[in-house]
Coordinates of C-alpha atoms in Angstrom, one line a residue:
M2 CA 21.6 6.2 7.7
S3 CA 18.4 7.9 8.5
Q4 CA 18.3 9.8 5.2
M5 CA 19.2 6.4 3.4
F6 CA 16.2 4.7 4.9
V7 CA 13.9 6.8 3.1
V8 CA 15.2 5.8 -0.4
E9 CA 16.1 2.1 0.5
R10 CA 13.3 1.3 2.8
H11 CA 10.3 3.8 2.8
Q12 CA 10.2 4.1 -1.1
R13 CA 10.8 0.7 -1.7
A14 CA 7.7 -0.2 0.5
L15 CA 5.6 2.4 -1.1
E16 CA 6.5 1.1 -4.6
Y17 CA 5.5 -2.9 -3.4
D18 CA 2.4 -1.8 -1.8
Q19 CA 1.0 0.7 -4.7
T20 CA -0.8 -2.6 -5.6
P21 CA -2.0 -3.5 -2.2
R22 CA -1.0 -6.8 -0.7
R23 CA -2.1 -7.6 2.7
P24 CA -2.2 -5.4 6.1
I25 CA 0.8 -5.7 8.3
T26 CA -1.6 -7.0 11.1
T27 CA -3.3 -10.0 9.7
F28 CA -4.8 -13.5 10.7
V29 CA -3.0 -16.5 9.5
H30 CA -4.8 -20.0 9.4
T31 CA -2.3 -22.1 7.5
P32 CA 1.6 -22.4 7.0
H33 CA 0.9 -21.0 3.6
D34 CA -0.7 -17.8 5.1
I35 CA 2.3 -17.7 7.4
N36 CA 4.9 -17.6 4.6
D37 CA 2.8 -15.5 2.8
A38 CA 2.5 -12.7 5.5
F39 CA 6.4 -12.4 5.7
Y40 CA 7.4 -10.8 2.2
D41 CA 10.4 -8.8 2.5
Q42 CA 8.4 -5.6 2.2
T43 CA 6.6 -6.4 5.3
Y44 CA 9.7 -5.3 7.4
D45 CA 10.2 -2.1 5.2
K46 CA 6.7 -1.0 5.7
A47 CA 6.6 -1.7 9.3
A48 CA 9.7 0.1 9.8
A49 CA 8.4 3.1 8.0
F50 CA 5.1 3.1 10.3
L51 CA 7.6 3.2 13.2
R52 CA 9.5 6.1 11.7
M53 CA 6.0 8.0 11.2
L54 CA 5.0 7.4 14.6
K55 CA 8.4 8.6 15.9
Y56 CA 7.9 12.0 13.9
T57 CA 4.3 12.2 15.2
T58 CA 5.5 12.0 18.6
N59 CA 9.1 13.0 19.6
D60 CA 12.5 11.2 20.3
T61 CA 11.8 10.8 24.1
I62 CA 8.3 9.4 23.9
F63 CA 9.6 7.2 21.1
Q64 CA 12.2 5.6 22.7
Q65 CA 10.7 5.4 26.4
S66 CA 7.8 3.7 24.8
L67 CA 9.6 0.9 23.1
V68 CA 11.9 0.5 26.4
R69 CA 8.8 0.0 28.2
Y70 CA 7.3 -2.4 25.5
L71 CA 10.4 -4.5 25.3
K72 CA 11.1 -4.6 29.0
Q73 CA 7.3 -5.6 29.8
N74 CA 7.1 -8.3 27.2
K75 CA 10.6 -10.0 27.2
Y76 CA 10.3 -13.8 26.8
V77 CA 6.7 -13.6 25.8
S78 CA 4.6 -12.8 22.8
A79 CA 2.7 -9.8 22.1
D80 CA 0.0 -8.4 19.9
P81 CA -0.1 -4.8 18.3
D82 CA -2.2 -3.5 21.1
V83 CA 0.3 -4.1 23.6
L84 CA 2.7 -1.9 21.6
F85 CA 0.4 0.9 21.4
A86 CA -0.5 0.5 25.0
A87 CA 3.1 1.3 25.6
F88 CA 2.7 4.5 23.7
E89 CA -0.6 5.6 25.2
Y90 CA 1.2 5.1 28.6
T91 CA 4.3 7.5 27.7
V92 CA 2.2 10.0 25.8
S93 CA -0.1 10.3 29.0
K94 CA 3.1 10.6 31.4
Y95 CA 4.5 13.5 29.3
Q96 CA 0.9 15.0 28.8
F97 CA 1.7 15.0 24.8
N98 CA -1.1 16.2 22.9
F99 CA -1.6 14.8 19.3
G100 CA -4.3 17.5 19.0
Q101 CA -7.8 16.9 17.8
N102 CA -8.6 13.9 20.2
V103 CA -6.3 11.5 18.1
T104 CA -4.9 8.5 20.1
V105 CA -1.8 6.6 19.1
T106 CA -3.9 3.4 19.0
E107 CA -6.6 4.9 16.6
F108 CA -3.9 6.5 14.5
M109 CA -1.7 3.4 14.2
K110 CA -4.5 0.6 13.6
Q111 CA -5.8 2.6 10.5
W112 CA -2.2 1.6 9.0
T113 CA -1.6 -1.7 10.3
E114 CA -4.9 -3.3 9.9
Q115 CA -5.4 -2.0 6.4
S116 CA -3.6 -2.7 3.2
G117 CA -2.2 -0.1 0.8
Y118 CA -1.6 3.6 1.7
P119 CA -3.2 7.0 0.9
M120 CA -2.4 9.7 -1.6
I121 CA -3.5 13.2 -0.5
N122 CA -4.3 15.9 -3.3
V123 CA -3.6 19.3 -2.5
V124 CA -4.9 22.4 -4.3
K125 CA -5.1 26.1 -3.3
V126 CA -8.3 27.7 -3.4
N127 CA -8.4 31.5 -2.5
D128 CA -6.5 31.6 0.8
E129 CA -6.7 27.9 2.0
F130 CA -5.1 24.6 1.0
I131 CA -7.7 21.9 0.4
V132 CA -6.5 18.3 1.1
T133 CA -8.2 15.2 0.3
Q134 CA -7.4 11.6 0.4
E135 CA -7.9 8.5 -1.5
K136 CA -6.4 5.1 -1.6
C137 CA -3.1 5.0 -3.8
L138 CA -3.7 2.2 -6.4
M139 CA -2.4 1.3 -9.7
D140 CA -5.2 0.7 -12.5
T141 CA -6.9 -2.3 -10.8
P142 CA -10.7 -3.2 -10.8
D143 CA -11.3 -2.2 -7.3
K144 CA -10.1 1.3 -7.9
I145 CA -13.4 3.0 -8.4
T146 CA -14.9 1.4 -5.4
D147 CA -12.3 1.5 -2.7
S148 CA -13.2 3.8 -0.1
T149 CA -10.4 3.2 2.5
R150 CA -9.2 6.0 4.6
W151 CA -6.3 6.9 7.1
Y152 CA -5.7 9.2 9.9
I153 CA -2.8 11.4 8.2
G154 CA -0.9 13.7 10.0
I155 CA -0.3 16.6 7.6
T156 CA 3.1 18.6 7.5
Y157 CA 3.7 21.3 5.0
T158 CA 6.0 24.2 4.0
T159 CA 6.0 27.0 1.5
E160 CA 8.5 29.0 -0.7
S161 CA 8.0 31.8 1.6
S162 CA 8.9 29.8 4.7
K163 CA 11.2 27.0 3.5
N164 CA 10.8 25.4 7.0
F165 CA 11.3 21.9 6.5
E166 CA 11.4 20.9 10.1
N167 CA 8.5 18.3 10.9
S168 CA 5.8 20.1 12.7
L169 CA 2.1 18.7 12.7
A170 CA -0.2 21.2 11.1
T171 CA -3.4 19.2 11.3
W172 CA -5.1 15.9 11.0
C173 CA -6.8 14.4 8.0
K174 CA -9.4 11.8 9.5
P175 CA -10.9 9.1 7.8
N176 CA -14.4 10.3 8.6
V177 CA -14.2 13.8 6.8
D178 CA -14.1 14.4 3.0
K179 CA -11.6 17.0 3.2
C180 CA -9.3 19.1 5.5
V181 CA -8.7 22.8 5.1
L182 CA -5.6 24.8 6.1
S183 CA -5.3 28.4 5.8
A184 CA -2.5 29.4 3.2
P185 CA 0.1 32.3 4.2
K186 CA 0.3 35.3 1.9
N187 CA 2.7 35.3 -1.1
Y188 CA 3.4 31.6 -0.2
G189 CA 5.0 30.6 -3.7
W190 CA 5.2 26.9 -4.0
F191 CA 4.2 24.6 -1.3
I192 CA 5.3 20.9 -0.1
F193 CA 3.3 18.7 1.9
N194 CA 4.9 15.6 3.8
L195 CA 8.0 17.1 5.1
Q196 CA 11.1 14.9 4.8
S197 CA 8.8 12.0 3.6
T198 CA 7.8 11.2 7.4
G199 CA 4.3 10.1 6.3
F200 CA 3.8 6.9 4.6
Y201 CA 1.6 8.4 1.7
R202 CA 2.1 10.0 -1.7
V203 CA 1.2 13.8 -2.4
N204 CA -0.2 15.1 -5.7
Y205 CA -0.6 18.9 -6.4
D206 CA -2.1 21.0 -9.2
N207 CA -0.2 21.8 -12.5
D208 CA 0.8 25.1 -11.3
N209 CA 2.4 24.0 -8.1
W210 CA 4.3 21.2 -10.0
S211 CA 5.6 23.8 -12.3
S212 CA 6.8 26.1 -9.5
L213 CA 8.6 23.2 -7.6
I214 CA 10.3 22.2 -11.0
R215 CA 11.4 25.9 -11.4
Q216 CA 12.9 25.9 -8.0
L217 CA 14.6 22.5 -8.6
K218 CA 16.1 23.8 -11.8
E219 CA 17.3 27.2 -10.3
T220 CA 18.6 26.2 -6.8
P221 CA 17.6 22.7 -5.6
N222 CA 19.1 23.1 -2.3
E223 CA 16.2 25.6 -1.4
I224 CA 14.2 22.3 -1.0
H225 CA 15.2 19.6 1.7
V226 CA 17.1 16.7 0.1
L227 CA 14.4 14.0 1.3
N228 CA 11.8 16.3 -0.3
R229 CA 13.8 16.4 -3.6
A230 CA 13.8 12.6 -3.5
Q231 CA 10.2 12.5 -2.6
L232 CA 9.2 14.7 -5.4
I233 CA 11.1 12.4 -8.0
D234 CA 9.6 9.2 -6.5
D235 CA 6.0 10.4 -6.1
S236 CA 6.0 11.9 -9.5
F237 CA 7.1 8.7 -11.1
Y238 CA 4.5 6.6 -9.5
L239 CA 1.6 8.9 -9.7
A240 CA 2.3 9.1 -13.5
R241 CA 2.5 5.2 -13.3
A242 CA -1.0 5.0 -11.8
D243 CA -2.3 7.5 -14.3
K244 CA -2.7 10.3 -11.6
L245 CA -0.2 12.7 -13.3
H246 CA 1.2 13.4 -16.7
Y247 CA 4.5 11.6 -17.4
S248 CA 5.9 14.9 -18.4
V249 CA 6.1 16.0 -14.7
P250 CA 8.7 13.3 -13.6
L251 CA 10.5 13.7 -16.8
R252 CA 10.9 17.5 -16.4
I253 CA 11.7 17.0 -12.8
S254 CA 14.4 14.6 -13.3
S255 CA 16.2 16.8 -15.7
Y256 CA 17.3 18.9 -12.8
L257 CA 19.5 16.2 -11.8
K258 CA 22.4 17.6 -13.9
I259 CA 23.0 19.8 -11.0
E260 CA 22.2 17.6 -8.2
D261 CA 25.4 16.6 -5.9
D262 CA 23.6 14.6 -3.3
V263 CA 23.1 11.1 -3.9
L264 CA 19.8 10.7 -2.3
P265 CA 17.6 11.9 -5.3
W266 CA 19.5 10.0 -7.8
Y267 CA 18.6 6.9 -6.0
S268 CA 14.9 7.7 -6.2
V269 CA 15.0 8.2 -10.1
I270 CA 16.6 4.7 -10.8
N271 CA 13.4 2.8 -10.2
G272 CA 11.2 5.2 -12.1
Y273 CA 13.3 5.4 -15.2
S274 CA 13.8 1.4 -14.8
Y275 CA 10.1 0.8 -15.1
L276 CA 9.7 3.1 -18.2
I277 CA 12.7 1.5 -19.8
E278 CA 11.1 -1.9 -19.4
R279 CA 7.8 -1.0 -20.7
M280 CA 9.4 0.9 -23.8
R281 CA 10.6 -2.2 -25.2
R282 CA 7.5 -2.4 -27.2
N283 CA 8.8 0.3 -29.3
D284 CA 12.3 0.2 -30.6
T285 CA 12.7 3.8 -31.6
E286 CA 11.2 5.2 -28.4
Y287 CA 13.2 2.5 -26.4
T288 CA 16.4 3.3 -28.0
D289 CA 16.1 7.2 -27.3
L290 CA 14.8 6.9 -23.7
R291 CA 17.4 4.5 -22.9
E292 CA 20.1 6.9 -24.5
C293 CA 18.7 9.7 -22.5
V294 CA 18.8 7.8 -19.1
S295 CA 22.2 6.5 -20.0
N296 CA 23.6 10.0 -20.3
L297 CA 22.0 10.8 -16.9
A298 CA 23.2 7.9 -15.2
G299 CA 26.7 8.7 -16.5
I300 CA 26.7 12.1 -14.8
I301 CA 26.4 10.8 -11.4
Y302 CA 28.5 7.8 -12.2
K303 CA 31.5 10.3 -13.0
K304 CA 30.7 12.4 -9.9
I305 CA 30.8 9.5 -7.5
K306 CA 34.0 7.8 -9.5
D307 CA 35.8 11.3 -9.0
Q308 CA 35.2 11.3 -5.3
V309 CA 36.4 7.9 -4.8
V310 CA 39.3 7.5 -7.3
E311 CA 40.6 11.3 -7.5
K312 CA 39.6 12.7 -4.1
K313 CA 40.0 9.4 -2.2
N314 CA 36.7 9.9 -0.5
T315 CA 36.1 6.8 1.9
E316 CA 32.5 7.9 3.2
H317 CA 30.4 4.8 3.5
I318 CA 27.5 6.4 1.4
I319 CA 30.0 7.5 -1.3
L320 CA 31.5 4.1 -1.5
T321 CA 28.2 2.2 -1.6
S322 CA 26.9 4.8 -4.0
W323 CA 29.8 4.0 -6.4
N324 CA 28.6 0.4 -6.4
T325 CA 24.9 1.3 -7.1
F326 CA 25.6 3.9 -9.7
S327 CA 28.2 2.0 -11.5
V328 CA 25.9 -1.0 -11.9
W329 CA 23.2 1.4 -13.1
A330 CA 25.1 3.0 -15.6
C331 CA 26.8 0.0 -17.0
Q332 CA 23.4 -1.7 -17.4
L333 CA 22.4 1.2 -19.6
S334 CA 25.6 0.7 -21.7
N335 CA 27.1 4.1 -20.5
E336 CA 30.1 4.1 -22.7
M337 CA 32.4 5.6 -19.6
C338 CA 31.2 3.2 -17.2
I339 CA 31.7 0.0 -19.5
Q340 CA 35.2 1.1 -20.4
S341 CA 36.1 1.8 -16.6
A342 CA 34.6 -1.5 -15.6
F343 CA 36.0 -3.6 -18.1
D344 CA 39.2 -2.2 -17.0
Y345 CA 38.8 -3.2 -13.6
Y346 CA 37.6 -6.7 -14.9
T347 CA 40.9 -7.0 -16.9
R348 CA 42.9 -6.1 -14.0
W349 CA 41.3 -8.6 -11.7
Q350 CA 41.8 -11.3 -14.1
N351 CA 45.5 -10.4 -14.2
G352 CA 45.6 -11.1 -10.5
E353 CA 45.2 -7.5 -9.2
K354 CA 42.7 -6.8 -6.3
I355 CA 40.1 -4.5 -7.3
P356 CA 37.8 -2.3 -5.0
S357 CA 35.1 -4.3 -3.8
D358 CA 32.6 -1.4 -4.6
I359 CA 33.3 -1.5 -8.4
R360 CA 33.2 -5.4 -8.3
D361 CA 29.4 -5.8 -9.1
A362 CA 29.7 -3.7 -12.3
A363 CA 33.1 -5.0 -13.3
F364 CA 32.3 -8.6 -13.1
C365 CA 29.1 -8.2 -14.9
V366 CA 30.6 -6.1 -17.6
G367 CA 33.4 -8.6 -18.1
V368 CA 31.1 -11.8 -18.5
H369 CA 28.9 -9.7 -20.7
I370 CA 31.7 -8.5 -22.9
T371 CA 33.8 -11.4 -23.2
N372 CA 30.5 -13.5 -23.8
T373 CA 32.4 -16.9 -23.7
T374 CA 31.9 -20.2 -22.0
T375 CA 35.3 -19.8 -20.5
S376 CA 34.9 -16.4 -18.9
W377 CA 31.4 -17.7 -17.5
E378 CA 32.8 -20.7 -16.2
Q379 CA 35.9 -18.7 -14.5
M380 CA 33.0 -16.6 -13.0
F381 CA 31.1 -19.7 -11.8
D382 CA 34.2 -21.4 -10.2
L383 CA 34.8 -18.2 -8.3
Y384 CA 31.0 -18.3 -7.2
K385 CA 31.4 -21.9 -5.9
T386 CA 34.9 -21.4 -4.2
T387 CA 35.1 -17.9 -2.7
R388 CA 34.8 -17.6 1.0
S389 CA 34.0 -13.9 0.7
P390 CA 30.1 -13.5 1.0
S391 CA 30.3 -10.2 -1.0
E392 CA 32.3 -11.8 -3.7
K393 CA 30.2 -14.6 -3.9
Q394 CA 27.1 -12.2 -4.2
S395 CA 29.0 -10.4 -7.1
A396 CA 29.8 -13.5 -9.0
Q397 CA 26.2 -14.8 -8.4
T398 CA 24.9 -11.7 -10.1
A399 CA 27.5 -11.6 -12.8
L400 CA 26.5 -15.1 -14.0
A401 CA 23.4 -13.4 -15.3
C402 CA 25.1 -11.0 -17.5
T403 CA 26.2 -13.2 -20.1
E404 CA 24.1 -13.0 -23.4
D405 CA 24.1 -16.8 -24.0
D406 CA 20.9 -18.5 -23.7
T407 CA 22.4 -22.0 -23.1
L408 CA 24.6 -20.7 -20.0
L409 CA 21.6 -18.9 -18.8
S410 CA 19.2 -22.0 -18.8
R411 CA 22.2 -24.2 -17.3
Y412 CA 22.5 -21.7 -14.5
L413 CA 18.7 -21.7 -13.6
N414 CA 19.0 -25.5 -13.9
Y415 CA 21.3 -25.8 -11.2
I416 CA 18.6 -25.3 -8.6
F417 CA 17.3 -28.6 -9.2
E418 CA 20.8 -29.9 -7.8
T419 CA 19.1 -29.6 -4.2
E420 CA 21.5 -31.8 -2.3
D421 CA 24.9 -31.1 -3.3
G422 CA 24.1 -28.3 -5.9
P423 CA 26.1 -25.0 -6.0
I424 CA 23.2 -22.8 -5.6
R425 CA 21.8 -22.6 -2.1
K426 CA 18.2 -22.4 -1.4
Q427 CA 18.4 -18.9 0.1
D428 CA 19.9 -17.6 -3.0
Y429 CA 17.1 -18.8 -5.4
K430 CA 15.3 -15.7 -5.3
D431 CA 18.3 -13.4 -5.9
V432 CA 19.4 -15.6 -9.0
F433 CA 15.9 -15.3 -10.5
K434 CA 15.9 -11.4 -9.9
A435 CA 19.6 -11.4 -11.6
V436 CA 18.7 -13.4 -14.5
S437 CA 15.3 -11.2 -15.1
T438 CA 17.2 -7.8 -15.2
T439 CA 17.9 -8.3 -19.1
A440 CA 15.5 -8.9 -21.9
R441 CA 17.4 -12.0 -23.0
G442 CA 17.4 -13.2 -19.3
L443 CA 13.6 -12.4 -19.0
D444 CA 12.9 -14.5 -21.9
V445 CA 15.0 -17.5 -20.7
L446 CA 13.4 -17.1 -17.2
I447 CA 9.8 -17.5 -18.5
D448 CA 10.6 -20.4 -20.8
F449 CA 12.4 -22.0 -17.7
L450 CA 9.1 -21.5 -15.7
V451 CA 6.9 -22.9 -18.5
Q452 CA 9.0 -25.8 -19.3
N453 CA 9.8 -26.9 -16.0
L454 CA 6.8 -26.0 -13.9
N455 CA 5.8 -29.7 -12.7
E456 CA 9.6 -30.1 -11.8
I457 CA 9.8 -27.0 -9.7
I458 CA 6.5 -27.9 -7.7
N459 CA 7.5 -31.4 -7.2
K460 CA 11.4 -31.4 -6.7
L461 CA 12.0 -28.4 -4.9
T462 CA 10.8 -27.6 -1.3
D463 CA 8.3 -25.0 -1.1
G464 CA 8.3 -25.5 -4.8
E465 CA 4.8 -23.7 -5.4
N466 CA 6.0 -20.6 -3.7
I467 CA 9.1 -20.6 -5.8
A468 CA 7.1 -20.9 -9.1
I469 CA 4.7 -18.2 -7.8
F470 CA 7.6 -16.0 -7.2
I471 CA 9.2 -16.6 -10.7
Y472 CA 5.8 -15.8 -12.4
S473 CA 5.5 -12.5 -10.2
I474 CA 8.9 -11.4 -11.4
C475 CA 8.2 -12.3 -15.0
T476 CA 4.8 -10.4 -15.0
S477 CA 6.4 -7.2 -13.3
K478 CA 8.8 -7.2 -16.3
A479 CA 6.9 -8.4 -19.4
A480 CA 6.2 -5.8 -22.2
L481 CA 6.4 -7.6 -25.3
D482 CA 3.5 -9.7 -26.8
S483 CA 5.5 -12.9 -26.9
E484 CA 6.3 -12.5 -23.3
I485 CA 2.8 -11.9 -22.2
N486 CA 1.2 -14.5 -24.4
K487 CA 3.5 -17.1 -22.7
L488 CA 2.5 -16.0 -19.3
K489 CA -1.1 -15.9 -20.1
Q490 CA -1.2 -19.3 -21.3
L491 CA 0.7 -20.7 -18.5
K492 CA -2.0 -19.1 -16.0
D493 CA -4.9 -20.3 -18.3
D494 CA -3.5 -23.9 -19.1
P495 CA -6.0 -26.6 -17.3
K496 CA -2.9 -28.6 -16.5
T497 CA -1.4 -25.9 -14.3
P498 CA -2.7 -26.7 -10.8
E499 CA -5.7 -24.9 -9.6
N500 CA -4.1 -23.0 -6.8
L501 CA -1.4 -22.0 -9.1
R502 CA -3.6 -20.7 -11.7
K503 CA -5.4 -18.4 -9.1
A504 CA -2.0 -17.2 -7.8
F505 CA -0.7 -16.6 -11.3
N506 CA -3.8 -14.7 -12.3
K507 CA -3.3 -12.4 -9.3
C508 CA 0.2 -11.6 -10.5
Y509 CA -0.8 -11.4 -14.0
N510 CA -3.6 -8.6 -13.0
Q511 CA -1.3 -6.7 -11.0

């Protein structure tokens, strides 16, 4: 679970905050401010910060500090300074030395009171590693002028030592332009941010990236699995931010053909999903890339299926991975996955119970391939009547897998049946996300927002935030001129309320 945290929470928070939103610690003045502060990734990012603090201290200090904080503040509200004071007390009690006169409060406030996070650049010059930091940003207007800096605990290892235990080497402080570390002799490749304990990305020079790729293709297990996942995640998003050539993440991901651990495979899903969505502008390149990634997804799908079906492996991570990678491979139209999933769907229709961890893929493939009103309504009836939360979730997602525009529109319009409607308010976001996962669904969702904006605002509780959420999904996935133009017209339309125009414009520019 501690390793899955890195790919499910830590990397998710990095992805979300690559376009900085707001600090973890922030002042609120209105109910809208409060709602805006508690986006899902707030919790991912805060948890990643706590994990970073844990590895900067140790297990004993971390646990005893939290126990002290919770006991002293039970039944009362508290602010961040109270939490940091508990850590300061325990650090003093055990005479723990961060080094370089850094305190917990100084360290953590840089992270909780500033939006975004850093990227460190590491280059080898003579016998030294030169480390510099900058705010990790997508291509935004403030990219040039933003000078935010952090206290960064630097950890690293080299090919000659391969010691991936988290040991603080030095601090990169916000008031210095660079930090310098002595490089060992005959060091080979080098990796910074061991086991992804720090909340930042790392970029290297081309020679080191090439050396790391060589190692991954020869014997990947020489690099810790969390750093293999980190190299994939960092390289894809650094390329997306125009800090690295896309050839690097593509070359790195090619090693996955010999990767047996599931963690690095989780990291590659988001990187390729973004590329495939954007490649829709070019039919030929889109088809080639999709086929390439589909073949890659088929590799891990078969490995996991063999573990579950043939070897009867019941480990939690294997079963949940079967669900994740069957959904991924089937979404990419991998033939092996499609055939298997449709077979499970047919068994389910015949009254046979199928494994819950293949159900998401089976239901979606079944609705997609049959593509009839009858099969869709059968799934909709299950969605309304089942008492199983997980089965309800599977059906909810599968309803968005149809290729029928009318059925997709009908599905979205159910949200207006607010009193006795089939879709619960807490499920709205999941429905919108599900519909947006296909090109056809995205087009229907954009039209739904454009055509029903006033009804969304006036009829739904918290309608403005719902409209903003839909718009943000659409702008994050739009690639075709037709999609972009519709979204641009909506944000620029004088009939759109001014506060929504501002919010839409922010999403559009991100």
